[in-house]
mmCIF file of C-alpha atoms in Angstrom:
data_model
loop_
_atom_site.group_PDB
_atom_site.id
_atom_site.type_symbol
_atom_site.label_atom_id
_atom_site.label_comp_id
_atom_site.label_asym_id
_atom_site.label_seq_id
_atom_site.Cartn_x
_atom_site.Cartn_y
_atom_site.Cartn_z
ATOM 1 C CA UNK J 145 -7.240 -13.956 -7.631
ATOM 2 C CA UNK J 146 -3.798 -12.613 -7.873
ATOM 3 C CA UNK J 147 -1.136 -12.592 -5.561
ATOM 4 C CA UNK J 148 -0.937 -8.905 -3.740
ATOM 5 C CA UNK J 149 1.413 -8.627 -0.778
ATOM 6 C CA UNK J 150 1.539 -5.941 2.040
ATOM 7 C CA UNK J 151 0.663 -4.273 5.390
ATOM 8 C CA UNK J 152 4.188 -5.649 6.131
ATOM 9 C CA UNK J 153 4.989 -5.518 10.279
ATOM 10 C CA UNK J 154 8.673 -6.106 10.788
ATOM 11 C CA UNK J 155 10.729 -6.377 14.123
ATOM 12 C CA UNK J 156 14.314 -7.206 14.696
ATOM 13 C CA UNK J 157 14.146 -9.083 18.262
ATOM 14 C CA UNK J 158 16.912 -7.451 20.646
ATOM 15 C CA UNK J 159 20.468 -9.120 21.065
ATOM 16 C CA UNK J 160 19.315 -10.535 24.802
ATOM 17 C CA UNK J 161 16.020 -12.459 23.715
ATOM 18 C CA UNK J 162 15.690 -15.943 24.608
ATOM 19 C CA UNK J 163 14.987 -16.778 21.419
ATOM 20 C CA UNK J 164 16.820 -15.670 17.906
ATOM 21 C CA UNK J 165 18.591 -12.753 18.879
ATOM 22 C CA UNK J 166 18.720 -10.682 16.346
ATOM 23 C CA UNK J 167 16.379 -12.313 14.201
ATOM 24 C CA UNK J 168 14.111 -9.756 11.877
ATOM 25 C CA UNK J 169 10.539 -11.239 11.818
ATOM 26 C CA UNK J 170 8.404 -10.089 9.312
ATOM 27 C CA UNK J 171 5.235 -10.787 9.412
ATOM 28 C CA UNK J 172 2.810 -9.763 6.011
ATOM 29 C CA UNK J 173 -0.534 -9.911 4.277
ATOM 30 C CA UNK J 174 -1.434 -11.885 1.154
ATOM 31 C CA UNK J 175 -4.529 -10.323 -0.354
ATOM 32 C CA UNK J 176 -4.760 -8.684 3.161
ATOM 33 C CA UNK J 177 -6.545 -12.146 4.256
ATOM 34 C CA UNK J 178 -4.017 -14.535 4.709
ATOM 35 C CA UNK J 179 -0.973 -13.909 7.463
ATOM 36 C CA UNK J 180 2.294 -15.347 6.119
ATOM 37 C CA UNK J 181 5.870 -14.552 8.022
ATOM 38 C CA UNK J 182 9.397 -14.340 7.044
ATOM 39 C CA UNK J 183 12.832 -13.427 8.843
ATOM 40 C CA UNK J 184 16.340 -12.782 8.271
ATOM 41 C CA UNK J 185 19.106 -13.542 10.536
ATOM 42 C CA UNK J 186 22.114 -11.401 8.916
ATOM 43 C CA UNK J 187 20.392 -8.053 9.387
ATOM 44 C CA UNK J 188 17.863 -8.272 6.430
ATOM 45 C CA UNK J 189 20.426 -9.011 3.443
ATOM 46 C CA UNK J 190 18.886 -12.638 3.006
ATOM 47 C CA UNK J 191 15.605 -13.998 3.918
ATOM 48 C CA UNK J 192 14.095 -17.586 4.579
ATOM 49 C CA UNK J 193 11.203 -19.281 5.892
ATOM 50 C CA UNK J 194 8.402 -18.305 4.367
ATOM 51 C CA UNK J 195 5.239 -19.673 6.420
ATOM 52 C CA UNK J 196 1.620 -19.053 7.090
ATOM 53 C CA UNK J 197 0.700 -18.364 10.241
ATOM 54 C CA UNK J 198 -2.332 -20.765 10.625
ATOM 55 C CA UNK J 199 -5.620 -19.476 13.111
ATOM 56 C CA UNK J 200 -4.648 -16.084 13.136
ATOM 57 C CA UNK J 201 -7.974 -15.189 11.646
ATOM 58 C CA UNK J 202 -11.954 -15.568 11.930
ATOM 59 C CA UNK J 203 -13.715 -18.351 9.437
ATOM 60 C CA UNK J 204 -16.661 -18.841 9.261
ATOM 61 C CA UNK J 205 -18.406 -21.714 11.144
ATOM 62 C CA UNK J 206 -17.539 -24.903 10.086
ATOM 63 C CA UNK J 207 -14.895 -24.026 7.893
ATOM 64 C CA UNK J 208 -11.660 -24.598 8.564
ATOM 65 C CA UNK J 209 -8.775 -22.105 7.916
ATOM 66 C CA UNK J 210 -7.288 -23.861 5.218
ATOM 67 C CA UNK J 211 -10.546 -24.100 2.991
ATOM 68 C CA UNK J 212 -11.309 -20.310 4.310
ATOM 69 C CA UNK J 213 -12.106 -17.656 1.630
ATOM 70 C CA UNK J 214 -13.058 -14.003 1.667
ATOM 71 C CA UNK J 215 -16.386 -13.153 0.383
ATOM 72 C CA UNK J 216 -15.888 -11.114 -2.357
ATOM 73 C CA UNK J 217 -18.952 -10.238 -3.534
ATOM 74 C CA UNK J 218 -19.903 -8.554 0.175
ATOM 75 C CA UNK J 219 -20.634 -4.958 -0.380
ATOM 76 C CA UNK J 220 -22.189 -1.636 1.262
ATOM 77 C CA UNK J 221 -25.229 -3.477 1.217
ATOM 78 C CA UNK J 222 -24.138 -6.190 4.030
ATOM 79 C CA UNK J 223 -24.330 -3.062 6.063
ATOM 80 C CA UNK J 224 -28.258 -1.691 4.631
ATOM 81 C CA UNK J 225 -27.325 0.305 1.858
ATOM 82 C CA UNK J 226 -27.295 -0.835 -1.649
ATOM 83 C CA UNK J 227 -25.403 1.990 -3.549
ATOM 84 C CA UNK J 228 -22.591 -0.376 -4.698
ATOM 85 C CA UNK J 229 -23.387 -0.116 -8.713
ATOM 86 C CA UNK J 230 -24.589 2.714 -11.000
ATOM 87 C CA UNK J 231 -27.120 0.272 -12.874
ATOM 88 C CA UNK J 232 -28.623 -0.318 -9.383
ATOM 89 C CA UNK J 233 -28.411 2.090 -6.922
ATOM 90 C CA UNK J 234 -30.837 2.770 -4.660
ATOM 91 C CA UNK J 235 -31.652 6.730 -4.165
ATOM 92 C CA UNK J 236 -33.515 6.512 -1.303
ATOM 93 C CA UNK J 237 -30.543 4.307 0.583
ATOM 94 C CA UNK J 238 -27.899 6.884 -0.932
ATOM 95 C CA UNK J 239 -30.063 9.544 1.076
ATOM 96 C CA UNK J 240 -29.616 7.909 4.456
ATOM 97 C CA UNK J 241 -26.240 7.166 3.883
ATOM 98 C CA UNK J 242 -25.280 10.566 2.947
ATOM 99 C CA UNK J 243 -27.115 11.832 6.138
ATOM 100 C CA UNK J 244 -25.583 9.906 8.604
ATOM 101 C CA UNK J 245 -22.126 11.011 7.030
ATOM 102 C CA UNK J 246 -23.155 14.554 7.755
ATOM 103 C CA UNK J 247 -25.335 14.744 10.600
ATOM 104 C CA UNK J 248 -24.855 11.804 12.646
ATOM 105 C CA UNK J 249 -21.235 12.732 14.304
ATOM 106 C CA UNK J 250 -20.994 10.394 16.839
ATOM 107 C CA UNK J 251 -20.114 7.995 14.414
ATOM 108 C CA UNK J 252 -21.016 4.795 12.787
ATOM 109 C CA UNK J 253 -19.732 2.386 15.282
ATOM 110 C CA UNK J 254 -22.473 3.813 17.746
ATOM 111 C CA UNK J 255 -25.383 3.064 15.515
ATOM 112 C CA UNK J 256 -26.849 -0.702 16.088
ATOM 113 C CA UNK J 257 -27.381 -0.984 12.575
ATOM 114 C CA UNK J 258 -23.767 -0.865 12.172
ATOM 115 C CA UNK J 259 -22.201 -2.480 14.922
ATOM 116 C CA UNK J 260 -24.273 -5.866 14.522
ATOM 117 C CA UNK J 261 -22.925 -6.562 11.481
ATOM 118 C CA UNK J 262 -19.222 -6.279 13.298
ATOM 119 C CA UNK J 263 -19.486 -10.064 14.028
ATOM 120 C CA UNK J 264 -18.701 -13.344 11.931
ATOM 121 C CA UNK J 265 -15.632 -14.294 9.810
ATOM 122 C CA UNK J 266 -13.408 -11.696 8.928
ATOM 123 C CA UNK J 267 -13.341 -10.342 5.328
ATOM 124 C CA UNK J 268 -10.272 -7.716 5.094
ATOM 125 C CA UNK J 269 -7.412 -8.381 7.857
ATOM 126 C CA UNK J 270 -4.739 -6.060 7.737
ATOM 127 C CA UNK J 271 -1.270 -6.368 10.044
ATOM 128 C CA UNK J 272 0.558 -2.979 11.080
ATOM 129 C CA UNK J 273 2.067 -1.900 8.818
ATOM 130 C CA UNK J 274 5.078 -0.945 9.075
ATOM 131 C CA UNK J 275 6.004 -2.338 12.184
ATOM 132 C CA UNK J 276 5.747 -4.330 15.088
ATOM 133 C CA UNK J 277 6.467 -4.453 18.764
ATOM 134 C CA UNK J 278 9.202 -6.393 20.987
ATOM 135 C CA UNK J 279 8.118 -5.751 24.393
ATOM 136 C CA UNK J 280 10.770 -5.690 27.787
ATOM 137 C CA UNK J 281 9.728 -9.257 28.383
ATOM 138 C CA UNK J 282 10.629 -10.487 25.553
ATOM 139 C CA UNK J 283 7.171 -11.143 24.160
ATOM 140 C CA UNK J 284 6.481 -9.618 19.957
ATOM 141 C CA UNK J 285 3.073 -8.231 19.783
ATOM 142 C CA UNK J 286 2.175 -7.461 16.065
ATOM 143 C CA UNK J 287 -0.503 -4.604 15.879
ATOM 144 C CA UNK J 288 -3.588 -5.855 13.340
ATOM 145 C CA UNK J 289 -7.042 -4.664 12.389
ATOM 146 C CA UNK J 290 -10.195 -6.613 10.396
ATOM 147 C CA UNK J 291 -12.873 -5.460 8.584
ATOM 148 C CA UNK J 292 -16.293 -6.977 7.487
ATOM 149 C CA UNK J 293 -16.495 -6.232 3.698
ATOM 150 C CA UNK J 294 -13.545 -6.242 1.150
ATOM 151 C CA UNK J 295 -14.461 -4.019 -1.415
ATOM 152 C CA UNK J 296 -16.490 -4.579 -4.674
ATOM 153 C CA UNK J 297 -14.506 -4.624 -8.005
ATOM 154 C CA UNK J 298 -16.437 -4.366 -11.239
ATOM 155 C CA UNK J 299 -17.055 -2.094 -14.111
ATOM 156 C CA UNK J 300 -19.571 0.193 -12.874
ATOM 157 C CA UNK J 301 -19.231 -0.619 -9.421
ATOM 158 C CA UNK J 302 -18.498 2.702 -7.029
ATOM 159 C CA UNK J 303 -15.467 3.012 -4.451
ATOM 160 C CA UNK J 304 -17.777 3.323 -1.690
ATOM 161 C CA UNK J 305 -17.286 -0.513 -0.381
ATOM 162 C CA UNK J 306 -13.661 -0.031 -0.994
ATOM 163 C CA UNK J 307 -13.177 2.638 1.629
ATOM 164 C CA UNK J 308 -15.702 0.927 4.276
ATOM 165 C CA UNK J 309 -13.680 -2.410 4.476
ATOM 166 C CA UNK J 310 -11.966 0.231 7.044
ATOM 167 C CA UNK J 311 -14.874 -0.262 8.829
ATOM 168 C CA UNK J 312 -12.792 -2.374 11.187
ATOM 169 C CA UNK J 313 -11.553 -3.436 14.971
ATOM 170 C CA UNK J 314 -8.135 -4.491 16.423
ATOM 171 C CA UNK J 315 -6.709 -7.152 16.960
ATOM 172 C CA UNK J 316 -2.942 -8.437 18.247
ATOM 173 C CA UNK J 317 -1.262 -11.447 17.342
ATOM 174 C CA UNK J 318 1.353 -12.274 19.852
ATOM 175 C CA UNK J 319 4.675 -14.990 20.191
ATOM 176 C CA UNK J 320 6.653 -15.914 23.471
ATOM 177 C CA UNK J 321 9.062 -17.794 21.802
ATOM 178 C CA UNK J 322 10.596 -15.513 19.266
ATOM 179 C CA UNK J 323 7.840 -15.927 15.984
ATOM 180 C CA UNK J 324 8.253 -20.248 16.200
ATOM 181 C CA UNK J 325 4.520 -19.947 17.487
ATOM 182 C CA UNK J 326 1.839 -17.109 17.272
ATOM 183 C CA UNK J 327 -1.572 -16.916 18.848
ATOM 184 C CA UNK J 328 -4.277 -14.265 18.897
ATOM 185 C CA UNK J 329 -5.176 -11.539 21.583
ATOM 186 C CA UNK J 330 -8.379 -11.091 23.332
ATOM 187 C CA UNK J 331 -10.920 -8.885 21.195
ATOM 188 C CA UNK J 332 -10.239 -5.331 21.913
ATOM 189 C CA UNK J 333 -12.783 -2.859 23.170
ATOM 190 C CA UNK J 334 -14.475 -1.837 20.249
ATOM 191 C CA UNK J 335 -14.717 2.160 21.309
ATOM 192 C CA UNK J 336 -15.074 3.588 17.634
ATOM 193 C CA UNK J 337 -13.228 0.825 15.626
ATOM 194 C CA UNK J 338 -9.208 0.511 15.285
ATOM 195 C CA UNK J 339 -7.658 0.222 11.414
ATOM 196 C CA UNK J 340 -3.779 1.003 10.196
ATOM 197 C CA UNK J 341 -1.904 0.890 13.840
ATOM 198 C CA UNK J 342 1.676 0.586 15.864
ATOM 199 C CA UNK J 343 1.824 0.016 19.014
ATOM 200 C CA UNK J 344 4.477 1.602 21.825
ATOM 201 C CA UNK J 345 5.700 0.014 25.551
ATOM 202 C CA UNK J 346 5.571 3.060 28.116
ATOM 203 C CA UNK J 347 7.110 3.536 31.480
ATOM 204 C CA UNK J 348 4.443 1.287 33.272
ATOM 205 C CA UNK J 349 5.028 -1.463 30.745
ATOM 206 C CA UNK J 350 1.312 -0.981 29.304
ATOM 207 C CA UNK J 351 1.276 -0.894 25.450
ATOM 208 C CA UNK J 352 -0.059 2.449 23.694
ATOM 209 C CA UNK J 353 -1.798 1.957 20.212
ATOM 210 C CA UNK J 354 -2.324 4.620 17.913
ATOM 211 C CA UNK J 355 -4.624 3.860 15.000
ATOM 212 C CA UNK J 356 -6.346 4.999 11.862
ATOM 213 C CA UNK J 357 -9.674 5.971 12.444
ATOM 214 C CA UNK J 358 -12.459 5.250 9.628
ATOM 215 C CA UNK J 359 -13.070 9.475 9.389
ATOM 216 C CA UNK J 360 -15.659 8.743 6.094
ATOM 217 C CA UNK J 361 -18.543 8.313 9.098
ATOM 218 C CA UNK J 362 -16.680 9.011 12.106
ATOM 219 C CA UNK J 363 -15.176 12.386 14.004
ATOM 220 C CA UNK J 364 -12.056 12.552 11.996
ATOM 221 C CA UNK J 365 -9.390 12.541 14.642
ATOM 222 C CA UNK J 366 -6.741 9.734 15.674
ATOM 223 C CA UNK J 367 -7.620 6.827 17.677
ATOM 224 C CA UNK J 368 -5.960 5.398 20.675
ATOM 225 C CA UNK J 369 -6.553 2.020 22.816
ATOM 226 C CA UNK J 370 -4.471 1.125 25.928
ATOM 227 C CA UNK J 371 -3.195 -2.377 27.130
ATOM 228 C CA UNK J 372 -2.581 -3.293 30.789
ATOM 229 C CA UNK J 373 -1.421 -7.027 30.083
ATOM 230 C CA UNK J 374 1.425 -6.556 27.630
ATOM 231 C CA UNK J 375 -1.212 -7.143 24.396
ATOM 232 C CA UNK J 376 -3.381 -9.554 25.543
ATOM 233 C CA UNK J 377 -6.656 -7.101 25.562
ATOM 234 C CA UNK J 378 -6.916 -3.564 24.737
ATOM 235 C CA UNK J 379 -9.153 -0.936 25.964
ATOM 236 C CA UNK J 380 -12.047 0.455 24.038
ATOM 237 C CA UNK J 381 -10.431 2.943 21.343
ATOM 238 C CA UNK J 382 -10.867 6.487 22.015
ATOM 239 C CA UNK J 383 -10.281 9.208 19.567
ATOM 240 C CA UNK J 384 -7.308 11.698 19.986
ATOM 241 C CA UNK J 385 -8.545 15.152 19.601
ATOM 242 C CA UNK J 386 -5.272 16.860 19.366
ATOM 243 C CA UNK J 387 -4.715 14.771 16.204
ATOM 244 C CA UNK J 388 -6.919 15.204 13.518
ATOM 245 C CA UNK J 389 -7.163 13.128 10.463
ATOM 246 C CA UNK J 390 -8.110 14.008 6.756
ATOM 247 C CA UNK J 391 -11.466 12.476 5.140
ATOM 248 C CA UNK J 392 -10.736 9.354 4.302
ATOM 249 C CA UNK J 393 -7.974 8.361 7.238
ATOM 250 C CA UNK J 394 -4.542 8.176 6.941
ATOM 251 C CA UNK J 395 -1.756 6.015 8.102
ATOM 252 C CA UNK J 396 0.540 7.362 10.553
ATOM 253 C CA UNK J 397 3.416 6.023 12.566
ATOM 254 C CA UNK J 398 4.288 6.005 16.149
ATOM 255 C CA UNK J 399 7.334 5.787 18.880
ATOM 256 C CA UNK J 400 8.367 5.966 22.379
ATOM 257 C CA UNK J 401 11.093 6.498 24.228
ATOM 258 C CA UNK J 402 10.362 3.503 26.438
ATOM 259 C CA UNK J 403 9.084 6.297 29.087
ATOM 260 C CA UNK J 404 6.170 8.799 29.103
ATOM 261 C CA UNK J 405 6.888 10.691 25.647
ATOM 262 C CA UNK J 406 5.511 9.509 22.884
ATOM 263 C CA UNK J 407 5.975 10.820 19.080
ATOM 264 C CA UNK J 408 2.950 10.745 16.236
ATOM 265 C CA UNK J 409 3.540 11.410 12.875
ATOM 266 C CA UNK J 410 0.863 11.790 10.215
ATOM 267 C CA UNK J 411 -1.078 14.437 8.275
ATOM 268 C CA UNK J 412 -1.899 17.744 9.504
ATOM 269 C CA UNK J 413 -4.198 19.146 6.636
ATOM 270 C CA UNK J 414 -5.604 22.856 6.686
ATOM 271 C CA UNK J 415 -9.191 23.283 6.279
ATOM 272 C CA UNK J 416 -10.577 22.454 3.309
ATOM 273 C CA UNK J 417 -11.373 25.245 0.484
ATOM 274 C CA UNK J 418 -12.815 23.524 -2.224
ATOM 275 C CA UNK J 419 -16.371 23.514 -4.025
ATOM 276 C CA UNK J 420 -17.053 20.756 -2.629
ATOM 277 C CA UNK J 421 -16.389 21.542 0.999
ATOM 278 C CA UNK J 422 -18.183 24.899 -0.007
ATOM 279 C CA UNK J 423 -21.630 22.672 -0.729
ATOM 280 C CA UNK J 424 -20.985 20.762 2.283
ATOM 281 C CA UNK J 425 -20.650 23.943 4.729
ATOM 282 C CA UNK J 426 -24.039 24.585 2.649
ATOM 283 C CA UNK J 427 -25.935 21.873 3.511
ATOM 284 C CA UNK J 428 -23.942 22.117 7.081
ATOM 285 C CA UNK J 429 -22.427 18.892 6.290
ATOM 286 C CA UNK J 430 -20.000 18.387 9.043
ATOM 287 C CA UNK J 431 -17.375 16.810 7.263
ATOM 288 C CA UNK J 432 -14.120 18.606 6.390
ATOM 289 C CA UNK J 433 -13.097 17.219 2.927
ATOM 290 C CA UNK J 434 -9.420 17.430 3.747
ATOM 291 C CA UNK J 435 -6.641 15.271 2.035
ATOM 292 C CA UNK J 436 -3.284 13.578 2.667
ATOM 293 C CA UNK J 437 -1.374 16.899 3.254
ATOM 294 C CA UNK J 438 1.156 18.643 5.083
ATOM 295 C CA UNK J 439 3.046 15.636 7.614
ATOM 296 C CA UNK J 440 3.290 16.609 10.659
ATOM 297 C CA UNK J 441 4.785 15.110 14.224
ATOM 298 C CA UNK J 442 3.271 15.779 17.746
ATOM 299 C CA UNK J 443 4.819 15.148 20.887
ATOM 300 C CA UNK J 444 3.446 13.406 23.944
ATOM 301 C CA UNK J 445 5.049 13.730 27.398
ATOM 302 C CA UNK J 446 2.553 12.178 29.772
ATOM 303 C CA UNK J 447 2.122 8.829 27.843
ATOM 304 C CA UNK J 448 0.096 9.681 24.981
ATOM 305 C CA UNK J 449 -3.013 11.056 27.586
ATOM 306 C CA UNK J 450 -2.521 14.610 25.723
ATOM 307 C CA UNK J 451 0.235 15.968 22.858
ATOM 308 C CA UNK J 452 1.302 19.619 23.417
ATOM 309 C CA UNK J 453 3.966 19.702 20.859
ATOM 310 C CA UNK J 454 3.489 20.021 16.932
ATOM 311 C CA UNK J 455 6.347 20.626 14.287
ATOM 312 C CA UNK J 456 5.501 20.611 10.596
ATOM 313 C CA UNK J 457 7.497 18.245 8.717
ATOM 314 C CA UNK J 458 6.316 18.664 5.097
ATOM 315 C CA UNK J 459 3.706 21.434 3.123
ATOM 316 C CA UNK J 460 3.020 19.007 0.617
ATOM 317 C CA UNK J 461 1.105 15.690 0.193
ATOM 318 C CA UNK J 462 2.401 12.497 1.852
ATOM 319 C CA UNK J 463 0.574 9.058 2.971
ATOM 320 C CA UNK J 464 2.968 6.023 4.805
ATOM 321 C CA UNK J 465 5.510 6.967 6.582
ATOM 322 C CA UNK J 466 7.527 4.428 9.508
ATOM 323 C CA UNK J 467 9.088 6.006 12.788
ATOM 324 C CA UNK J 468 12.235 4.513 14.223
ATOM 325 C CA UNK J 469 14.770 5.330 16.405
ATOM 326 C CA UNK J 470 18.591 5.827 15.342
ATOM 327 C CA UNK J 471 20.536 5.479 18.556
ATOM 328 C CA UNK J 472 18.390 8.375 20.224
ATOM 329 C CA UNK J 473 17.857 10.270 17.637
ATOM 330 C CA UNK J 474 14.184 9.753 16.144
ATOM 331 C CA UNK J 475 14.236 9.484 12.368
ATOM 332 C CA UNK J 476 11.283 9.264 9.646
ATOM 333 C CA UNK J 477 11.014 7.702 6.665
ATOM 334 C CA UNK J 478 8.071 8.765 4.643
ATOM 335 C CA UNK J 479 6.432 8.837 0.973
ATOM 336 C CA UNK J 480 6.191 12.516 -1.326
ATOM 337 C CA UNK J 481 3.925 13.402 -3.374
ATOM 338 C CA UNK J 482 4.193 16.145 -6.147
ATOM 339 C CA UNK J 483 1.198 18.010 -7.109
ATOM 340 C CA UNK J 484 -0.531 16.866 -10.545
ATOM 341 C CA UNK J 485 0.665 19.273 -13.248
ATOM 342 C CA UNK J 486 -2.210 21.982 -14.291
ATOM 343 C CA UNK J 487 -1.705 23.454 -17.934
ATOM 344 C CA UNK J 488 -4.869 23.691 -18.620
ATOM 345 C CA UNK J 489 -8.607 25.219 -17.668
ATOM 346 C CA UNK J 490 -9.729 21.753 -16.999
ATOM 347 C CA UNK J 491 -6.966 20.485 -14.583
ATOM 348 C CA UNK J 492 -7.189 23.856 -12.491
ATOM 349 C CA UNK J 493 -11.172 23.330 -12.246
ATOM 350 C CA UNK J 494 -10.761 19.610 -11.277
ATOM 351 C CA UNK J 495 -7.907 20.322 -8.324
ATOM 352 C CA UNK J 496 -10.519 23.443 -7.354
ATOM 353 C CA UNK J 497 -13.300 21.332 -7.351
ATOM 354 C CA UNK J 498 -11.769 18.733 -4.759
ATOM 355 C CA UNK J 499 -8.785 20.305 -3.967
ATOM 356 C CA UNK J 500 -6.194 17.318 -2.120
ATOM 357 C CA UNK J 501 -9.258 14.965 -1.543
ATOM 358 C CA UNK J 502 -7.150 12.945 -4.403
ATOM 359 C CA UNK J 503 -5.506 9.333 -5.440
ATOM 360 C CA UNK J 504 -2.122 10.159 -4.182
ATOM 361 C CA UNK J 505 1.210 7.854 -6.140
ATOM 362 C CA UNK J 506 4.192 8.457 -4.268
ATOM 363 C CA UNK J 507 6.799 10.336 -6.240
ATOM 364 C CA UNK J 508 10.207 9.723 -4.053
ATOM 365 C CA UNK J 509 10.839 8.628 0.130
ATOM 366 C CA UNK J 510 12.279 10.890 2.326
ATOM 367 C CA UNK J 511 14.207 10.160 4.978
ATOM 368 C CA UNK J 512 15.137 12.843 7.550
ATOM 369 C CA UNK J 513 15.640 13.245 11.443
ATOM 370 C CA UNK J 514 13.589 14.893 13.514
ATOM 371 C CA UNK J 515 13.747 17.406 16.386
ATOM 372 C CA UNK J 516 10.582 18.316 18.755
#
């Protein structure tokens, strides 16, 4: 298997913490399975220390972490369904998949034979990205998510196990001693499944988490999960309805000012024109077949309970983007995407048919402040 690093979760600790002061921890993926950290002390120009973090994960029983390996030929059909590959797939499985897509809205993490197979040794573990959390105390919590399938790859073989190893809960790794030793939360309240999330301290010293929700299954809206015990558990996740998401999730980042506001920034997209939303809205489908489109920030001043403010940030397509503060100015860093060229017939029929529902490369990062 190759090497493929991300979901990377850094923190620089504050100049008063007991331990490193100023120390950068960074804290990444290796074939989003494996947790490994590093850390700078000179402000990120050099970097040392390269570790795994060992027990920061699920095996399964009777194997031990070191020997532990994801199983990579897990697909849609751990969960019922066997419309993984062309050559086999089952018509009368697509069928009920497709319906409880449309029809069922409540979601897939409400329907038992779903959520039983949320159980056992995690597959695909994700941290952040892009950051982490230093809380008043002193204490790093790093936000992190784990799904039950990783995602089939084979000629022939369909994305739809790719996109359902977001089928996922939270999870929080956490150090009192400055990253020399980690240990993992409490499970959190499963609510309707956590994914891609960052984590803010409020006024009352709980921790907020915002989160990708799954959206291919679910209500596509943001999710949100409190803490009480700086980390240690987390409330069932409840979805956001001020913040909607596109169809198949998005990241998004999030920040505080330590008090009760509370900034979100992710996409914003407008309803969906396409053909394909057109046979959807036939078949009253209720899925909007949005894309990664038009970034957006709201603003939160009673601790993320409701977001009255919206500003537009950008009409085009964007994906990642981080959130940080610049003495108290909040600034955003975020990826651009350019439309795909259309010179001819096909191309225009192609974007028409799908519209943004697309692959999206990043063509340049942006990095801007911004006022709400």
């Amino acid at each position: 298997m190759p090497l493929v690093i991300g979901n990377i979760a850094p923190v620089q600790l504050r100049s008063d913490s007991a331990h490193h002061p100023g120390r950068i921890l960074a804290p990444y993926k290796r074939n989003n399975f494996k947790t490994w950290l590093i850390h700078s002390d000179d402000d990120g120009v050099t970097w040392t220390g390269d570790r795994e973090l060992v027990n920061v994960t699920v095996t399964d029983p009777g194997v031990s972490y070191e020997d532990a390996r994801p199983h990579c030929d897990r697909g849609m059909d751990y969960f019922g369904f066997h419309i993984d590959s062309v050559d086999e797939l089952n018509w009368r499985d697509l069928g009920r998949f497709a319906a409880q897509l449309c029809y069922h809205r409540t979601g897939i993490f409400h329907r038992s034979n779903w959520r039983s197979k949320l159980t056992g040794a995690w597959q695909f573990v994700g941290t952040g990205p892009s950051k982490s959390l230093q809380l008043r105390s002193g204490r790093v919590v790093v936000p992190g998510y784990h799904g039950y399938v990783r995602g089939l790859e084979d000629d022939g073989v369909l994305p739809t196990s790719q996109l359902y190893s977001s089928v996922a809960l939270g999870h929080t790794l956490i150090t009192d001693d400055g990253g020399d030793t980690w240990r993992m939360s409490d499970d959190w309240g499963e609510g309707d499944g956590a994914n891609e999330n960052e984590m803010v301290e409020l006024h009352d010293g709980s921790v907020l988490t915002n989160s990708r929700s799954l959206s291919t299954g679910t209500p596509q809206f943001r999710l949100q999960a409190r803490s009480f015990d700086q980390g240690e558990s987390f409330s069932p996740t409840k979805f956001t309805p001020e913040i909607q998401s596109p169809f198949n999730g998005a990241y998004g980042s999030t920040l505080s000012d330590g008090d009760r506001t509370v900034y979100h920034a992710s996409p914003d997209p407008l309803p969906a024109q396409s053909y394909l939303q057109i046979a959807l809205d036939a078949l009253n489908c209720n899925i909007n077949g949005t894309g990664r489109t038009r970034l957006s920030v709201w603003k939160s001043t009673t601790a993320g309970y409701t977001y009255s403010d919206k500003v537009l940030l950008d009409a085009g397509a964007s994906a990642q983007n981080s959130f940080q503060w610049m003495g108290k100015t909040p600034v955003l860093l975020y990826e651009q995407s350019d439309p795909d060229p259309m010179f001819t017939v096909e191309a225009i029929v192609a974007r028409k048919a799908v519209e943004d529902l697309t692959v999206q490369l990043p063509h340049r990062f942006v990095f801007r402040t911004v006022d709400i």
